[in-house]
Amino acid sequence: MENLDTNNTMPRIGDFAPDFEAVTTTGNLKFSEFNKGSWVVFFSHPADFTPVCTTEMSGFALEKDFFSAHNAKLIGLSIDSIHAHIAWVNAVNEKTGVLFEFPIIADIDMSVSKLYGMLQPGESETAAVRAVFIIDPVGKVRLVMYYPLNVGRNMDEIKRTLLALQVSDEHKVAMPLNWQPGDKVIVPAPKTIEALAERKNSNLEMVDWYLAKKEL
Ligand code: BEZ
């Protein structure tokens, strides 16, 4: 069968993020240590010195204050050498003034890419697709995005989903279509007849008993 790579695993939502050690632009690291106590936004890009990747990595770099304000660390990856990474970081910094301060993994043996399903052979046998994993402070994968090589990601959506997960965890609520910070949130549906009666007498904004919203 074509394009079947049995060494390529794909972490799913709810799985613990596979651990690994890697060479990065900020030094060697063990992922579980890096993750401890913080949210992590782990993303891959196809290659250094390519245009779409340069816009995306610059986008992440420019949002560093947002991510650190929300207890989230950034870490990138591509199947390039550490020398290529360093040269690219330096070139972008010299041309645009933007500095990629977050670690970028040099995954030259593709081991991390394969562990995270970033190598999707139908798209490319040698370059990682544009993946995003949002991993919570206990190391669980909470959100997965995969984009093809030729379409850049949406930074607003990455920021929105990180906040949505954090607000959902804190308030035990769910987020409706197109939720933005400050919008009403969905209150979980009642699970007993008694809870249903309580809901009917509540001040929640109710479309039906199972679909109710509130302000936070
Ligand atoms: C880019 O970043 O521009 C790119 C990289 C690989 C394939 C296509 C586009």
PDB file of N, CA, C and O in Angstrom, residues 67-127:
ATOM      1  N   PHE A  67       1.556  34.779  24.855  1.00  0.00           N
ATOM      2  CA  PHE A  67       1.672  33.390  25.320  1.00  0.00           C
ATOM      3  C   PHE A  67       2.243  33.347  26.733  1.00  0.00           C
ATOM      4  O   PHE A  67       1.754  32.593  27.574  1.00  0.00           O
ATOM      5  N   SER A  68       3.248  34.173  27.023  1.00  0.00           N
ATOM      6  CA  SER A  68       3.793  34.083  28.386  1.00  0.00           C
ATOM      7  C   SER A  68       2.791  34.625  29.399  1.00  0.00           C
ATOM      8  O   SER A  68       2.695  34.112  30.520  1.00  0.00           O
ATOM      9  N   ALA A  69       1.972  35.609  29.014  1.00  0.00           N
ATOM     10  CA  ALA A  69       0.940  36.115  29.939  1.00  0.00           C
ATOM     11  C   ALA A  69      -0.098  35.046  30.257  1.00  0.00           C
ATOM     12  O   ALA A  69      -0.784  35.130  31.271  1.00  0.00           O
ATOM     13  N   HIS A  70      -0.214  34.060  29.380  1.00  0.00           N
ATOM     14  CA  HIS A  70      -1.190  32.981  29.609  1.00  0.00           C
ATOM     15  C   HIS A  70      -0.499  31.658  29.958  1.00  0.00           C
ATOM     16  O   HIS A  70      -1.032  30.585  29.686  1.00  0.00           O
ATOM     17  N   ASN A  71       0.670  31.759  30.554  1.00  0.00           N
ATOM     18  CA  ASN A  71       1.404  30.581  31.041  1.00  0.00           C
ATOM     19  C   ASN A  71       1.602  29.526  29.950  1.00  0.00           C
ATOM     20  O   ASN A  71       1.469  28.327  30.196  1.00  0.00           O
ATOM     21  N   ALA A  72       1.893  29.989  28.737  1.00  0.00           N
ATOM     22  CA  ALA A  72       2.100  29.044  27.632  1.00  0.00           C
ATOM     23  C   ALA A  72       3.487  29.256  27.029  1.00  0.00           C
ATOM     24  O   ALA A  72       3.863  30.390  26.711  1.00  0.00           O
ATOM     25  N   LYS A  73       4.219  28.143  26.900  1.00  0.00           N
ATOM     26  CA  LYS A  73       5.533  28.207  26.261  1.00  0.00           C
ATOM     27  C   LYS A  73       5.396  27.796  24.794  1.00  0.00           C
ATOM     28  O   LYS A  73       4.605  26.910  24.472  1.00  0.00           O
ATOM     29  N   LEU A  74       6.209  28.404  23.960  1.00  0.00           N
ATOM     30  CA  LEU A  74       6.232  28.063  22.531  1.00  0.00           C
ATOM     31  C   LEU A  74       7.422  27.166  22.250  1.00  0.00           C
ATOM     32  O   LEU A  74       8.503  27.362  22.822  1.00  0.00           O
ATOM     33  N   ILE A  75       7.232  26.204  21.339  1.00  0.00           N
ATOM     34  CA  ILE A  75       8.365  25.409  20.862  1.00  0.00           C
ATOM     35  C   ILE A  75       8.059  24.968  19.429  1.00  0.00           C
ATOM     36  O   ILE A  75       6.973  24.458  19.144  1.00  0.00           O
ATOM     37  N   GLY A  76       9.009  25.220  18.536  1.00  0.00           N
ATOM     38  CA  GLY A  76       8.843  24.878  17.126  1.00  0.00           C
ATOM     39  C   GLY A  76       9.678  23.671  16.746  1.00  0.00           C
ATOM     40  O   GLY A  76      10.480  23.172  17.539  1.00  0.00           O
ATOM     41  N   LEU A  77       9.489  23.211  15.533  1.00  0.00           N
ATOM     42  CA  LEU A  77      10.254  22.051  15.014  1.00  0.00           C
ATOM     43  C   LEU A  77      10.261  22.080  13.501  1.00  0.00           C
ATOM     44  O   LEU A  77       9.254  22.437  12.886  1.00  0.00           O
ATOM     45  N   SER A  78      11.399  21.722  12.916  1.00  0.00           N
ATOM     46  CA  SER A  78      11.388  21.306  11.508  1.00  0.00           C
ATOM     47  C   SER A  78      12.507  20.303  11.288  1.00  0.00           C
ATOM     48  O   SER A  78      13.397  20.148  12.145  1.00  0.00           O
ATOM     49  N   ILE A  79      12.422  19.639  10.159  1.00  0.00           N
ATOM     50  CA  ILE A  79      13.418  18.619   9.817  1.00  0.00           C
ATOM     51  C   ILE A  79      14.578  19.335   9.124  1.00  0.00           C
ATOM     52  O   ILE A  79      14.722  19.317   7.906  1.00  0.00           O
ATOM     53  N   ASP A  80      15.324  20.049   9.931  1.00  0.00           N
ATOM     54  CA  ASP A  80      16.491  20.799   9.469  1.00  0.00           C
ATOM     55  C   ASP A  80      17.567  20.649  10.532  1.00  0.00           C
ATOM     56  O   ASP A  80      17.273  20.300  11.681  1.00  0.00           O
ATOM     57  N   SER A  81      18.793  20.975  10.163  1.00  0.00           N
ATOM     58  CA  SER A  81      19.895  20.877  11.131  1.00  0.00           C
ATOM     59  C   SER A  81      19.876  22.085  12.070  1.00  0.00           C
ATOM     60  O   SER A  81      19.270  23.130  11.765  1.00  0.00           O
ATOM     61  N   ILE A  82      20.586  21.957  13.173  1.00  0.00           N
ATOM     62  CA  ILE A  82      20.676  23.083  14.106  1.00  0.00           C
ATOM     63  C   ILE A  82      21.392  24.272  13.442  1.00  0.00           C
ATOM     64  O   ILE A  82      21.053  25.432  13.687  1.00  0.00           O
ATOM     65  N   HIS A  83      22.321  23.984  12.537  1.00  0.00           N
ATOM     66  CA  HIS A  83      23.048  25.074  11.847  1.00  0.00           C
ATOM     67  C   HIS A  83      22.100  25.843  10.923  1.00  0.00           C
ATOM     68  O   HIS A  83      22.148  27.073  10.852  1.00  0.00           O
ATOM     69  N   ALA A  84      21.223  25.108  10.235  1.00  0.00           N
ATOM     70  CA  ALA A  84      20.236  25.780   9.371  1.00  0.00           C
ATOM     71  C   ALA A  84      19.306  26.637  10.222  1.00  0.00           C
ATOM     72  O   ALA A  84      18.993  27.790   9.875  1.00  0.00           O
ATOM     73  N   HIS A  85      18.873  26.088  11.352  1.00  0.00           N
ATOM     74  CA  HIS A  85      17.985  26.859  12.240  1.00  0.00           C
ATOM     75  C   HIS A  85      18.663  28.158  12.685  1.00  0.00           C
ATOM     76  O   HIS A  85      18.069  29.239  12.640  1.00  0.00           O
ATOM     77  N   ILE A  86      19.901  28.024  13.145  1.00  0.00           N
ATOM     78  CA  ILE A  86      20.613  29.197  13.673  1.00  0.00           C
ATOM     79  C   ILE A  86      20.798  30.247  12.559  1.00  0.00           C
ATOM     80  O   ILE A  86      20.586  31.448  12.778  1.00  0.00           O
ATOM     81  N   ALA A  87      21.149  29.761  11.372  1.00  0.00           N
ATOM     82  CA  ALA A  87      21.353  30.689  10.244  1.00  0.00           C
ATOM     83  C   ALA A  87      20.051  31.403   9.890  1.00  0.00           C
ATOM     84  O   ALA A  87      20.034  32.611   9.607  1.00  0.00           O
ATOM     85  N   TRP A  88      18.944  30.668   9.918  1.00  0.00           N
ATOM     86  CA  TRP A  88      17.631  31.247   9.567  1.00  0.00           C
ATOM     87  C   TRP A  88      17.182  32.251  10.641  1.00  0.00           C
ATOM     88  O   TRP A  88      16.749  33.361  10.318  1.00  0.00           O
ATOM     89  N   VAL A  89      17.312  31.866  11.907  1.00  0.00           N
ATOM     90  CA  VAL A  89      16.939  32.777  13.005  1.00  0.00           C
ATOM     91  C   VAL A  89      17.730  34.080  12.863  1.00  0.00           C
ATOM     92  O   VAL A  89      17.175  35.183  12.958  1.00  0.00           O
ATOM     93  N   ASN A  90      19.026  33.931  12.595  1.00  0.00           N
ATOM     94  CA  ASN A  90      19.898  35.105  12.465  1.00  0.00           C
ATOM     95  C   ASN A  90      19.507  35.954  11.245  1.00  0.00           C
ATOM     96  O   ASN A  90      19.439  37.189  11.325  1.00  0.00           O
ATOM     97  N   ALA A  91      19.212  35.278  10.115  1.00  0.00           N
ATOM     98  CA  ALA A  91      18.861  36.005   8.886  1.00  0.00           C
ATOM     99  C   ALA A  91      17.560  36.777   9.073  1.00  0.00           C
ATOM    100  O   ALA A  91      17.458  37.950   8.681  1.00  0.00           O
ATOM    101  N   VAL A  92      16.553  36.149   9.671  1.00  0.00           N
ATOM    102  CA  VAL A  92      15.271  36.838   9.870  1.00  0.00           C
ATOM    103  C   VAL A  92      15.466  38.017  10.814  1.00  0.00           C
ATOM    104  O   VAL A  92      14.950  39.116  10.584  1.00  0.00           O
ATOM    105  N   ASN A  93      16.267  37.799  11.854  1.00  0.00           N
ATOM    106  CA  ASN A  93      16.517  38.877  12.817  1.00  0.00           C
ATOM    107  C   ASN A  93      17.216  40.052  12.143  1.00  0.00           C
ATOM    108  O   ASN A  93      16.853  41.218  12.359  1.00  0.00           O
ATOM    109  N   GLU A  94      18.192  39.746  11.292  1.00  0.00           N
ATOM    110  CA  GLU A  94      18.926  40.832  10.619  1.00  0.00           C
ATOM    111  C   GLU A  94      18.041  41.584   9.625  1.00  0.00           C
ATOM    112  O   GLU A  94      18.132  42.798   9.493  1.00  0.00           O
ATOM    113  N   LYS A  95      17.169  40.830   8.915  1.00  0.00           N
ATOM    114  CA  LYS A  95      16.319  41.467   7.879  1.00  0.00           C
ATOM    115  C   LYS A  95      15.147  42.216   8.476  1.00  0.00           C
ATOM    116  O   LYS A  95      14.725  43.242   7.952  1.00  0.00           O
ATOM    117  N   THR A  96      14.536  41.650   9.522  1.00  0.00           N
ATOM    118  CA  THR A  96      13.258  42.198   9.983  1.00  0.00           C
ATOM    119  C   THR A  96      13.283  42.690  11.423  1.00  0.00           C
ATOM    120  O   THR A  96      12.313  43.302  11.869  1.00  0.00           O
ATOM    121  N   GLY A  97      14.311  42.332  12.162  1.00  0.00           N
ATOM    122  CA  GLY A  97      14.362  42.714  13.581  1.00  0.00           C
ATOM    123  C   GLY A  97      13.601  41.761  14.482  1.00  0.00           C
ATOM    124  O   GLY A  97      13.613  41.917  15.701  1.00  0.00           O
ATOM    125  N   VAL A  98      12.911  40.757  13.888  1.00  0.00           N
ATOM    126  CA  VAL A  98      12.147  39.801  14.712  1.00  0.00           C
ATOM    127  C   VAL A  98      13.075  38.672  15.124  1.00  0.00           C
ATOM    128  O   VAL A  98      13.801  38.111  14.296  1.00  0.00           O
ATOM    129  N   LEU A  99      13.035  38.346  16.432  1.00  0.00           N
ATOM    130  CA  LEU A  99      13.910  37.284  16.942  1.00  0.00           C
ATOM    131  C   LEU A  99      13.066  36.106  17.424  1.00  0.00           C
ATOM    132  O   LEU A  99      12.152  36.287  18.238  1.00  0.00           O
ATOM    133  N   PHE A 100      13.381  34.921  16.894  1.00  0.00           N
ATOM    134  CA  PHE A 100      12.675  33.706  17.347  1.00  0.00           C
ATOM    135  C   PHE A 100      13.362  33.248  18.632  1.00  0.00           C
ATOM    136  O   PHE A 100      14.334  32.500  18.596  1.00  0.00           O
ATOM    137  N   GLU A 101      12.825  33.694  19.760  1.00  0.00           N
ATOM    138  CA  GLU A 101      13.485  33.398  21.047  1.00  0.00           C
ATOM    139  C   GLU A 101      13.115  32.028  21.596  1.00  0.00           C
ATOM    140  O   GLU A 101      13.795  31.499  22.458  1.00  0.00           O
ATOM    141  N   PHE A 102      11.980  31.494  21.142  1.00  0.00           N
ATOM    142  CA  PHE A 102      11.533  30.180  21.627  1.00  0.00           C
ATOM    143  C   PHE A 102      12.416  29.094  21.004  1.00  0.00           C
ATOM    144  O   PHE A 102      13.017  29.304  19.937  1.00  0.00           O
ATOM    145  N   PRO A 103      12.509  27.911  21.662  1.00  0.00           N
ATOM    146  CA  PRO A 103      13.328  26.844  21.080  1.00  0.00           C
ATOM    147  C   PRO A 103      12.732  26.300  19.779  1.00  0.00           C
ATOM    148  O   PRO A 103      11.518  26.181  19.661  1.00  0.00           O
ATOM    149  N   ILE A 104      13.614  26.018  18.831  1.00  0.00           N
ATOM    150  CA  ILE A 104      13.196  25.335  17.595  1.00  0.00           C
ATOM    151  C   ILE A 104      13.984  24.023  17.535  1.00  0.00           C
ATOM    152  O   ILE A 104      15.227  24.026  17.558  1.00  0.00           O
ATOM    153  N   ILE A 105      13.259  22.922  17.485  1.00  0.00           N
ATOM    154  CA  ILE A 105      13.884  21.597  17.492  1.00  0.00           C
ATOM    155  C   ILE A 105      14.501  21.304  16.121  1.00  0.00           C
ATOM    156  O   ILE A 105      13.853  21.507  15.088  1.00  0.00           O
ATOM    157  N   ALA A 106      15.746  20.832  16.137  1.00  0.00           N
ATOM    158  CA  ALA A 106      16.416  20.378  14.906  1.00  0.00           C
ATOM    159  C   ALA A 106      16.160  18.870  14.798  1.00  0.00           C
ATOM    160  O   ALA A 106      16.890  18.068  15.370  1.00  0.00           O
ATOM    161  N   ASP A 107      15.117  18.512  14.068  1.00  0.00           N
ATOM    162  CA  ASP A 107      14.670  17.104  14.033  1.00  0.00           C
ATOM    163  C   ASP A 107      15.207  16.412  12.786  1.00  0.00           C
ATOM    164  O   ASP A 107      14.450  15.844  11.994  1.00  0.00           O
ATOM    165  N   ILE A 108      16.516  16.452  12.662  1.00  0.00           N
ATOM    166  CA  ILE A 108      17.129  15.993  11.414  1.00  0.00           C
ATOM    167  C   ILE A 108      16.919  14.495  11.188  1.00  0.00           C
ATOM    168  O   ILE A 108      16.838  14.041  10.045  1.00  0.00           O
ATOM    169  N   ASP A 109      16.769  13.705  12.283  1.00  0.00           N
ATOM    170  CA  ASP A 109      16.504  12.265  12.095  1.00  0.00           C
ATOM    171  C   ASP A 109      15.001  11.964  12.045  1.00  0.00           C
ATOM    172  O   ASP A 109      14.590  10.795  11.991  1.00  0.00           O
ATOM    173  N   MET A 110      14.171  12.970  12.066  1.00  0.00           N
ATOM    174  CA  MET A 110      12.700  12.879  11.948  1.00  0.00           C
ATOM    175  C   MET A 110      12.046  12.138  13.112  1.00  0.00           C
ATOM    176  O   MET A 110      10.869  11.781  13.030  1.00  0.00           O
ATOM    177  N   SER A 111      12.781  11.879  14.178  1.00  0.00           N
ATOM    178  CA  SER A 111      12.211  11.030  15.239  1.00  0.00           C
ATOM    179  C   SER A 111      11.039  11.722  15.950  1.00  0.00           C
ATOM    180  O   SER A 111      10.025  11.087  16.234  1.00  0.00           O
ATOM    181  N   VAL A 112      11.170  13.023  16.216  1.00  0.00           N
ATOM    182  CA  VAL A 112      10.081  13.723  16.912  1.00  0.00           C
ATOM    183  C   VAL A 112       8.905  13.932  15.950  1.00  0.00           C
ATOM    184  O   VAL A 112       7.740  13.769  16.325  1.00  0.00           O
ATOM    185  N   SER A 113       9.220  14.267  14.716  1.00  0.00           N
ATOM    186  CA  SER A 113       8.152  14.445  13.710  1.00  0.00           C
ATOM    187  C   SER A 113       7.301  13.195  13.610  1.00  0.00           C
ATOM    188  O   SER A 113       6.063  13.260  13.537  1.00  0.00           O
ATOM    189  N   LYS A 114       7.950  12.031  13.618  1.00  0.00           N
ATOM    190  CA  LYS A 114       7.210  10.770  13.499  1.00  0.00           C
ATOM    191  C   LYS A 114       6.394  10.498  14.757  1.00  0.00           C
ATOM    192  O   LYS A 114       5.283   9.979  14.686  1.00  0.00           O
ATOM    193  N   LEU A 115       6.946  10.864  15.909  1.00  0.00           N
ATOM    194  CA  LEU A 115       6.249  10.646  17.182  1.00  0.00           C
ATOM    195  C   LEU A 115       4.969  11.474  17.269  1.00  0.00           C
ATOM    196  O   LEU A 115       4.030  11.113  17.953  1.00  0.00           O
ATOM    197  N   TYR A 116       4.944  12.599  16.572  1.00  0.00           N
ATOM    198  CA  TYR A 116       3.802  13.522  16.654  1.00  0.00           C
ATOM    199  C   TYR A 116       2.990  13.583  15.352  1.00  0.00           C
ATOM    200  O   TYR A 116       2.201  14.510  15.168  1.00  0.00           O
ATOM    201  N   GLY A 117       3.185  12.597  14.475  1.00  0.00           N
ATOM    202  CA  GLY A 117       2.376  12.558  13.250  1.00  0.00           C
ATOM    203  C   GLY A 117       2.578  13.763  12.362  1.00  0.00           C
ATOM    204  O   GLY A 117       1.703  14.138  11.584  1.00  0.00           O
ATOM    205  N   MET A 118       3.761  14.386  12.474  1.00  0.00           N
ATOM    206  CA  MET A 118       4.013  15.602  11.687  1.00  0.00           C
ATOM    207  C   MET A 118       4.515  15.266  10.286  1.00  0.00           C
ATOM    208  O   MET A 118       4.532  16.129   9.409  1.00  0.00           O
ATOM    209  N   LEU A 119       4.970  14.026  10.132  1.00  0.00           N
ATOM    210  CA  LEU A 119       5.454  13.604   8.815  1.00  0.00           C
ATOM    211  C   LEU A 119       4.311  12.836   8.159  1.00  0.00           C
ATOM    212  O   LEU A 119       3.978  11.729   8.584  1.00  0.00           O
ATOM    213  N   GLN A 120       3.689  13.434   7.191  1.00  0.00           N
ATOM    214  CA  GLN A 120       2.507  12.840   6.548  1.00  0.00           C
ATOM    215  C   GLN A 120       2.897  12.596   5.091  1.00  0.00           C
ATOM    216  O   GLN A 120       2.841  13.511   4.257  1.00  0.00           O
ATOM    217  N   PRO A 121       3.326  11.366   4.794  1.00  0.00           N
ATOM    218  CA  PRO A 121       4.016  11.076   3.533  1.00  0.00           C
ATOM    219  C   PRO A 121       3.231  11.417   2.273  1.00  0.00           C
ATOM    220  O   PRO A 121       3.830  11.716   1.242  1.00  0.00           O
ATOM    221  N   GLY A 122       1.889  11.407   2.350  1.00  0.00           N
ATOM    222  CA  GLY A 122       1.112  11.798   1.164  1.00  0.00           C
ATOM    223  C   GLY A 122       1.322  13.269   0.834  1.00  0.00           C
ATOM    224  O   GLY A 122       1.149  13.689  -0.317  1.00  0.00           O
ATOM    225  N   GLU A 123       1.695  14.062   1.838  1.00  0.00           N
ATOM    226  CA  GLU A 123       1.953  15.501   1.644  1.00  0.00           C
ATOM    227  C   GLU A 123       3.441  15.724   1.346  1.00  0.00           C
ATOM    228  O   GLU A 123       3.798  16.434   0.412  1.00  0.00           O
ATOM    229  N   SER A 124       4.303  15.123   2.182  1.00  0.00           N
ATOM    230  CA  SER A 124       5.749  15.182   1.927  1.00  0.00           C
ATOM    231  C   SER A 124       6.436  14.055   2.694  1.00  0.00           C
ATOM    232  O   SER A 124       6.069  13.782   3.840  1.00  0.00           O
ATOM    233  N   GLU A 125       7.414  13.445   2.078  1.00  0.00           N
ATOM    234  CA  GLU A 125       8.171  12.363   2.735  1.00  0.00           C
ATOM    235  C   GLU A 125       9.315  12.921   3.571  1.00  0.00           C
ATOM    236  O   GLU A 125       9.931  12.197   4.346  1.00  0.00           O
ATOM    237  N   THR A 126       9.626  14.191   3.384  1.00  0.00           N
ATOM    238  CA  THR A 126      10.835  14.738   4.025  1.00  0.00           C
ATOM    239  C   THR A 126      10.599  16.006   4.846  1.00  0.00           C
ATOM    240  O   THR A 126      11.486  16.412   5.592  1.00  0.00           O
ATOM    241  N   ALA A 127       9.439  16.621   4.701  1.00  0.00           N
ATOM    242  CA  ALA A 127       9.174  17.870   5.437  1.00  0.00           C
ATOM    243  C   ALA A 127       7.962  17.678   6.334  1.00  0.00           C
ATOM    244  O   ALA A 127       6.988  17.022   5.946  1.00  0.00           O
TER     245      ALA A 127
END
